[in-house]
Amino acid sequence: MRYSILSLIAQALKGHSGWRPAWRDAAPKPAYDVLIIGGGGHGLATAYYLASRFGINNVAVIEKGYIGSGNVGRNTTIIRSNYLLPGNIPFYELSMKSWEGLEQELNYNAMVSQRGVLNLFHSDAQRDAFVRRGNAMRLAGVDAEIIDVEQARAMLPFLDYETARFPIQGGLLQRRGGTARHDAVAWGYARAVDRRGVDIVQNCEVTGIAIVDGRITGVETTRGPIKARKVALAVAGSSSRLAAMAGIRLPIESHVLQAFVSEGLKPLIDCVLIFGAGHFYISQSDKGSLVFGGDVDGYNSYAQRGNLPVIEDVMEAAMGLWPGLARVRLLRHWGGIMDMSMDGSPIIDHTPIQGLYLNAGWCYGGFKATPASGFCFAHLIAKDEPHPVAAAYRLDRFATGRLIDEKAVGAQPNLH
């Protein structure tokens, strides 16, 4: 069933009794050409591009919980491509361009809103750093603008410009950036892969990885063994645990990242705003809630919940940027498990096990990368060679020293 205004009118006349489920809850078959572990945005996007771009349809996506129960539904919905380094700029710009046509391609309303992303700066040194980043973006064909304090005041008159501890001097603006509805992205990809014959198997946890003579042969799950010629790991914060089942130790730590939603408010902010003097970012949803977040929790954890000290830290940053938030009530918050790589950049590569592929290490950048990650991972699986824009995301870069350290903080994952 294709969604359109005509189908909506037709269903309204029938009392909306004719809608079919968006995707099948499939039972696992004994064997597949490609088995993707992880039913989040990256896993579903990989299955979609395998089927739609490379004609590989004998594919299953298996998820230990339900579709979208992981990080794809536990983020602050920001999409952007305002990166600095050559290894990152082309990849995230490919993702940004994919976001711009995603709803038409999937025939699903992912609520993509290119409302703009503004990174504030508060010192001369930080201005120089953002000018450098903006110049790198422009040289790579990505939109970027440096705005001064008066332009920032015109956009965001409610911020503290007079008495702030960290005075606002301007910002780096990417007007094409914005937000997308995270749940809808997962549902749109799930519906699209189901239409192409891909099996979505929920409540199917992997308990072991079968390897014979250095080659993957399948997996053991709570719903029985499943054979596969190729197995792809796209499990975000659980990457280290799944890789360990294959005897691989990854350069990844798992940390909790908390996100927050306020009560619904009248329209206040029409862009994504990122604080330059503390790790804090905020936007407003279509329902009126303010959506915001900050740093990961400093300790390692696989739990999808955070702790109070980080909540306090995020709220302090919020007050430093926007004192008026003190009067807003918090509605709810949640935690996602971040797979923090040692240089803050992702991994899309083969593993030492033949037929086993890895998509991991996304740190804070996982949601915004969803379309490009899925396409480049599908390209790697289908052709056994990396896509050019993801060629730098090799697993062995930590051994060769070809790191992509966007923040220049070294091998400290919690700081990325």
XYZ file of C-alpha atoms in Angstrom:
416
model
C 0.000 0.000 0.000
C 1.459 3.327 -1.068
C 0.824 6.264 1.227
C -0.683 9.321 -0.456
C -3.449 11.860 0.001
C -5.711 9.633 -2.104
C -5.083 6.554 0.041
C -5.701 8.645 3.165
C -9.047 9.867 1.818
C -10.027 6.348 0.752
C -9.222 4.954 4.198
C -11.061 7.802 5.907
C -14.207 6.865 3.963
C -13.777 3.271 5.224
C -13.324 4.339 8.826
C -9.589 3.587 8.557
C -10.320 -0.124 8.697
C -8.227 -1.082 5.666
C -4.725 -0.160 6.767
C -2.274 -3.060 6.735
C 0.681 -3.495 9.128
C 3.681 -1.473 7.960
C 5.906 -4.582 8.025
C 5.707 -8.310 8.716
C 6.916 -9.738 12.005
C 8.745 -12.573 10.253
C 9.956 -15.877 11.623
C 13.604 -16.638 10.861
C 14.389 -18.880 7.906
C 17.175 -21.488 8.209
C 19.611 -19.527 6.017
C 20.163 -16.161 4.306
C 22.655 -14.596 1.950
C 23.154 -11.694 4.367
C 22.215 -11.565 8.042
C 22.226 -8.123 9.665
C 22.382 -8.064 13.454
C 20.737 -4.937 14.812
C 17.251 -3.632 14.053
C 18.051 0.030 14.451
C 18.464 2.740 11.850
C 21.841 1.566 10.554
C 20.842 -2.088 10.279
C 17.544 -1.336 8.564
C 19.148 1.218 6.235
C 21.808 -1.342 5.274
C 19.113 -3.899 4.424
C 17.213 -1.299 2.394
C 20.200 -0.331 0.249
C 21.266 -3.965 -0.189
C 17.837 -4.652 -1.663
C 17.217 -1.405 -3.536
C 20.708 -0.610 -4.852
C 22.452 -3.969 -5.087
C 19.573 -6.402 -5.716
C 20.308 -8.569 -2.666
C 16.935 -9.510 -1.195
C 17.617 -12.758 0.675
C 18.382 -10.722 3.769
C 17.242 -10.781 7.384
C 17.491 -8.089 10.045
C 17.424 -9.602 13.522
C 16.809 -7.560 16.658
C 16.963 -8.736 20.275
C 14.062 -6.469 21.228
C 11.673 -4.628 18.933
C 12.490 -2.508 15.910
C 13.745 0.912 17.011
C 14.251 -0.017 20.663
C 17.927 0.957 20.623
C 19.761 4.178 19.877
C 17.736 5.127 16.800
C 14.879 6.001 19.179
C 17.136 7.344 21.950
C 18.765 10.441 20.476
C 18.072 14.145 20.030
C 17.134 13.830 16.312
C 19.817 16.221 14.942
C 21.032 15.916 11.338
C 23.998 17.925 10.041
C 27.196 17.723 7.991
C 29.270 20.517 9.560
C 32.471 18.505 10.013
C 36.116 19.568 9.649
C 38.294 16.648 8.571
C 38.544 15.160 5.060
C 37.606 11.687 6.307
C 34.316 12.982 7.729
C 33.108 15.830 5.484
C 32.243 13.813 2.325
C 30.596 11.053 4.320
C 28.313 13.257 6.368
C 27.506 15.427 3.348
C 26.396 12.268 1.502
C 24.160 11.576 4.474
C 22.807 15.139 4.447
C 21.942 14.894 0.768
C 20.253 11.544 1.403
C 18.147 13.058 4.186
C 16.896 15.690 1.752
C 15.255 13.070 -0.476
C 14.605 10.312 2.047
C 10.876 10.847 2.569
C 10.123 10.680 -1.144
C 12.307 7.601 -1.579
C 10.781 5.686 1.334
C 7.229 7.016 0.819
C 7.162 7.767 4.533
C 6.969 10.973 6.551
C 10.214 11.049 8.542
C 9.517 14.679 9.526
C 12.816 15.932 8.101
C 13.062 19.621 9.041
C 15.994 21.629 7.677
C 15.649 24.384 10.225
C 19.390 25.088 10.506
C 22.129 24.164 13.006
C 23.949 26.975 14.817
C 27.184 26.345 16.754
C 27.871 29.325 19.012
C 31.373 30.574 19.767
C 32.405 32.549 22.837
C 36.057 33.544 22.350
C 38.458 34.674 19.654
C 40.155 31.267 19.606
C 36.843 29.460 19.243
C 35.815 31.846 16.457
C 39.034 31.040 14.618
C 38.369 27.302 15.008
C 34.859 27.674 13.596
C 36.099 29.840 10.728
C 38.563 27.075 9.896
C 35.800 24.481 10.005
C 33.511 26.637 7.883
C 36.264 27.160 5.304
C 36.889 23.403 5.139
C 33.173 22.847 4.619
C 32.951 25.461 1.854
C 35.993 24.015 0.078
C 34.246 20.636 0.115
C 31.046 22.119 -1.337
C 29.114 22.143 1.943
C 27.117 25.199 3.007
C 28.512 27.184 5.947
C 28.133 30.737 7.269
C 29.877 32.628 10.046
C 27.481 35.030 11.760
C 28.348 37.788 14.240
C 26.740 38.541 17.589
C 24.124 40.904 16.141
C 22.997 38.300 13.626
C 22.836 35.763 16.456
C 20.773 38.182 18.537
C 18.345 38.652 15.650
C 17.900 34.872 15.363
C 17.828 34.097 19.109
C 16.858 37.220 21.069
C 16.046 35.278 24.247
C 19.654 34.227 25.004
C 21.844 35.982 27.558
C 24.047 38.417 25.636
C 24.745 40.979 28.358
C 25.667 39.219 31.605
C 26.581 35.699 30.497
C 29.687 34.086 31.960
C 30.621 33.070 28.401
C 29.546 36.003 26.170
C 28.220 35.020 22.760
C 30.364 36.415 19.939
C 28.684 34.687 16.973
C 28.366 31.247 15.477
C 28.844 28.801 12.623
C 25.535 28.271 10.840
C 24.623 25.404 8.519
C 21.167 26.232 7.204
C 20.640 22.792 5.603
C 21.043 21.032 8.939
C 18.122 20.381 11.236
C 16.188 17.457 12.682
C 14.285 14.325 11.677
C 11.826 12.240 13.683
C 13.966 9.354 14.946
C 11.183 6.771 15.391
C 9.754 7.560 11.972
C 13.149 6.966 10.358
C 13.253 3.431 11.786
C 9.632 2.758 10.799
C 10.124 4.144 7.293
C 13.155 1.962 6.618
C 11.427 -1.063 8.181
C 8.406 -0.641 5.920
C 10.633 -0.132 2.869
C 12.753 -3.250 3.461
C 9.661 -5.366 4.100
C 8.245 -4.296 0.733
C 11.435 -5.633 -0.865
C 11.180 -9.051 0.750
C 13.633 -8.585 3.607
C 12.710 -10.448 6.813
C 12.528 -8.416 10.023
C 12.904 -10.812 12.964
C 12.191 -9.257 16.356
C 12.835 -10.681 19.832
C 15.744 -12.680 18.437
C 18.906 -12.230 20.496
C 22.246 -13.483 19.222
C 23.910 -15.839 21.708
C 26.852 -17.022 19.613
C 28.658 -16.598 16.288
C 29.551 -19.712 14.296
C 32.987 -19.684 12.623
C 34.582 -22.528 10.659
C 38.177 -22.297 9.386
C 38.242 -18.522 9.805
C 34.967 -17.944 7.957
C 31.551 -16.988 9.300
C 28.850 -19.614 8.823
C 25.975 -18.149 10.837
C 24.794 -17.306 14.322
C 23.133 -18.924 17.307
C 20.047 -17.103 18.561
C 17.297 -17.448 21.140
C 15.090 -18.540 18.220
C 17.485 -21.180 16.966
C 20.528 -21.264 14.662
C 20.543 -19.202 11.463
C 23.063 -19.806 8.704
C 24.388 -16.997 6.525
C 27.064 -16.405 3.899
C 27.699 -12.943 5.298
C 26.950 -11.481 8.730
C 26.929 -7.735 9.431
C 27.180 -6.227 12.919
C 25.253 -2.963 13.387
C 24.549 -3.017 17.109
C 25.955 0.323 18.337
C 26.723 0.129 22.067
C 26.702 -3.672 22.035
C 29.380 -3.877 19.316
C 32.108 -4.963 21.736
C 29.975 -7.760 23.171
C 28.994 -9.139 19.760
C 32.542 -8.851 18.402
C 33.842 -10.695 21.477
C 31.669 -13.674 20.470
C 33.838 -13.861 17.333
C 37.035 -13.464 19.316
C 37.588 -9.834 18.261
C 38.529 -7.037 20.655
C 37.386 -3.651 19.354
C 38.882 -0.201 20.099
C 35.511 0.845 21.527
C 34.097 1.730 24.934
C 30.376 1.812 25.728
C 29.017 4.849 27.561
C 25.498 6.084 28.317
C 24.290 9.266 26.647
C 21.215 10.877 28.170
C 18.603 12.938 26.346
C 15.821 15.088 27.763
C 12.392 16.380 26.762
C 10.554 19.273 28.396
C 6.878 20.006 28.689
C 5.199 21.324 25.546
C 5.671 25.041 24.947
C 4.676 27.619 22.371
C 7.227 28.097 19.546
C 10.469 29.408 21.042
C 13.401 28.272 18.948
C 13.348 27.602 15.202
C 16.823 26.045 14.804
C 19.136 23.553 16.464
C 21.291 25.477 18.919
C 24.655 24.186 20.171
C 26.435 25.819 23.115
C 30.120 26.529 22.513
C 31.231 26.843 26.145
C 29.803 23.535 27.312
C 28.467 20.368 25.758
C 24.797 21.266 25.353
C 22.472 21.210 22.342
C 18.773 21.973 22.071
C 15.926 22.152 19.567
C 12.129 22.214 19.713
C 9.932 19.402 18.462
C 6.791 19.840 16.389
C 4.749 19.103 19.528
C 6.425 21.984 21.356
C 8.735 20.045 23.657
C 12.327 21.180 23.994
C 14.692 18.308 23.167
C 18.217 18.589 24.555
C 21.286 16.717 25.736
C 24.939 16.960 26.695
C 27.898 14.741 27.551
C 28.066 10.979 27.928
C 28.313 9.528 31.404
C 31.980 9.200 32.320
C 31.881 5.539 33.302
C 31.423 2.490 31.066
C 27.955 0.947 31.008
C 25.579 -1.157 28.913
C 22.502 0.184 30.744
C 19.943 2.322 28.893
C 19.715 4.770 31.768
C 21.913 7.512 33.139
C 22.739 9.125 36.469
C 22.021 12.342 38.316
C 25.486 14.014 38.177
C 25.344 14.186 34.369
C 21.770 15.508 34.548
C 23.058 18.264 36.829
C 25.921 18.988 34.425
C 23.548 19.286 31.461
C 21.203 21.590 33.384
C 24.125 23.836 34.412
C 25.122 24.209 30.758
C 21.498 24.973 29.882
C 21.389 27.763 32.479
C 24.689 29.168 31.242
C 23.317 29.489 27.715
C 19.621 30.205 28.266
C 18.645 31.299 31.805
C 14.958 31.270 30.903
C 15.025 27.461 30.827
C 15.015 27.525 34.635
C 11.233 27.929 34.549
C 10.642 24.966 32.198
C 9.569 21.607 33.634
C 11.285 18.406 32.552
C 8.870 15.832 31.161
C 11.089 12.751 30.709
C 14.582 11.563 29.886
C 16.250 8.389 28.638
C 19.653 6.893 27.903
C 21.217 5.305 24.839
C 24.373 3.198 24.734
C 27.097 4.963 22.753
C 29.835 2.922 21.072
C 32.661 5.407 21.620
C 35.676 4.786 19.393
C 39.169 5.854 20.409
C 39.336 8.731 17.916
C 35.672 9.728 17.903
C 35.032 8.540 14.338
C 33.176 5.445 13.101
C 34.271 2.100 11.682
C 32.794 0.586 8.499
C 35.029 -2.288 7.497
C 35.708 -6.002 7.160
C 36.794 -7.862 10.266
C 39.579 -10.468 10.425
C 36.842 -13.130 10.147
C 35.948 -13.735 6.497
C 32.317 -12.854 5.835
C 31.921 -10.820 9.052
C 31.469 -7.053 8.622
C 31.471 -4.262 11.197
C 29.539 -0.997 11.458
C 30.355 0.625 14.808
C 32.049 3.421 16.733
C 29.507 6.134 15.980
C 29.930 8.068 19.220
C 27.582 11.084 19.060
C 27.181 10.939 15.267
C 25.107 7.804 14.696
C 21.639 9.148 13.944
C 22.706 11.871 11.509
C 24.785 9.283 9.623
C 21.956 6.766 9.141
C 21.396 7.002 5.343
C 25.076 7.206 4.389
C 26.038 4.534 6.901
C 23.440 2.148 5.513
C 24.449 2.800 1.908
C 28.213 2.543 2.498
C 27.828 -0.580 4.644
C 25.631 -2.173 1.974
C 28.272 -1.270 -0.645
C 30.971 -2.945 1.451
C 28.903 -6.098 1.972
C 27.792 -6.368 -1.652
C 31.091 -5.543 -3.360
C 33.605 -6.468 -0.654
C 35.285 -3.100 -1.051
C 34.685 0.186 0.788
C 32.695 3.000 -0.742
C 35.035 5.955 -1.528
C 33.419 8.328 0.996
C 33.825 5.740 3.790
C 37.296 4.530 2.813
C 38.881 6.264 5.816
C 36.710 4.396 8.319
C 39.002 1.386 8.442
C 39.350 -0.805 11.512
C 43.134 -0.969 11.201
C 43.617 2.802 11.406
C 44.207 2.429 15.139
C 47.222 0.233 14.332
C 48.550 2.335 11.447
C 48.011 5.734 13.088
C 45.659 7.066 10.380
C 43.235 8.431 12.963
C 40.306 10.792 12.292
C 40.293 12.791 15.515
C 37.712 15.509 14.860
C 37.997 16.986 18.366
C 41.749 16.390 18.823
C 41.366 14.954 22.320
C 43.320 11.727 21.724
C 42.409 8.201 22.697
C 39.852 9.172 25.343
C 36.477 7.980 24.059
C 34.435 9.643 26.800
C 35.790 13.058 25.663
C 34.682 12.582 22.060
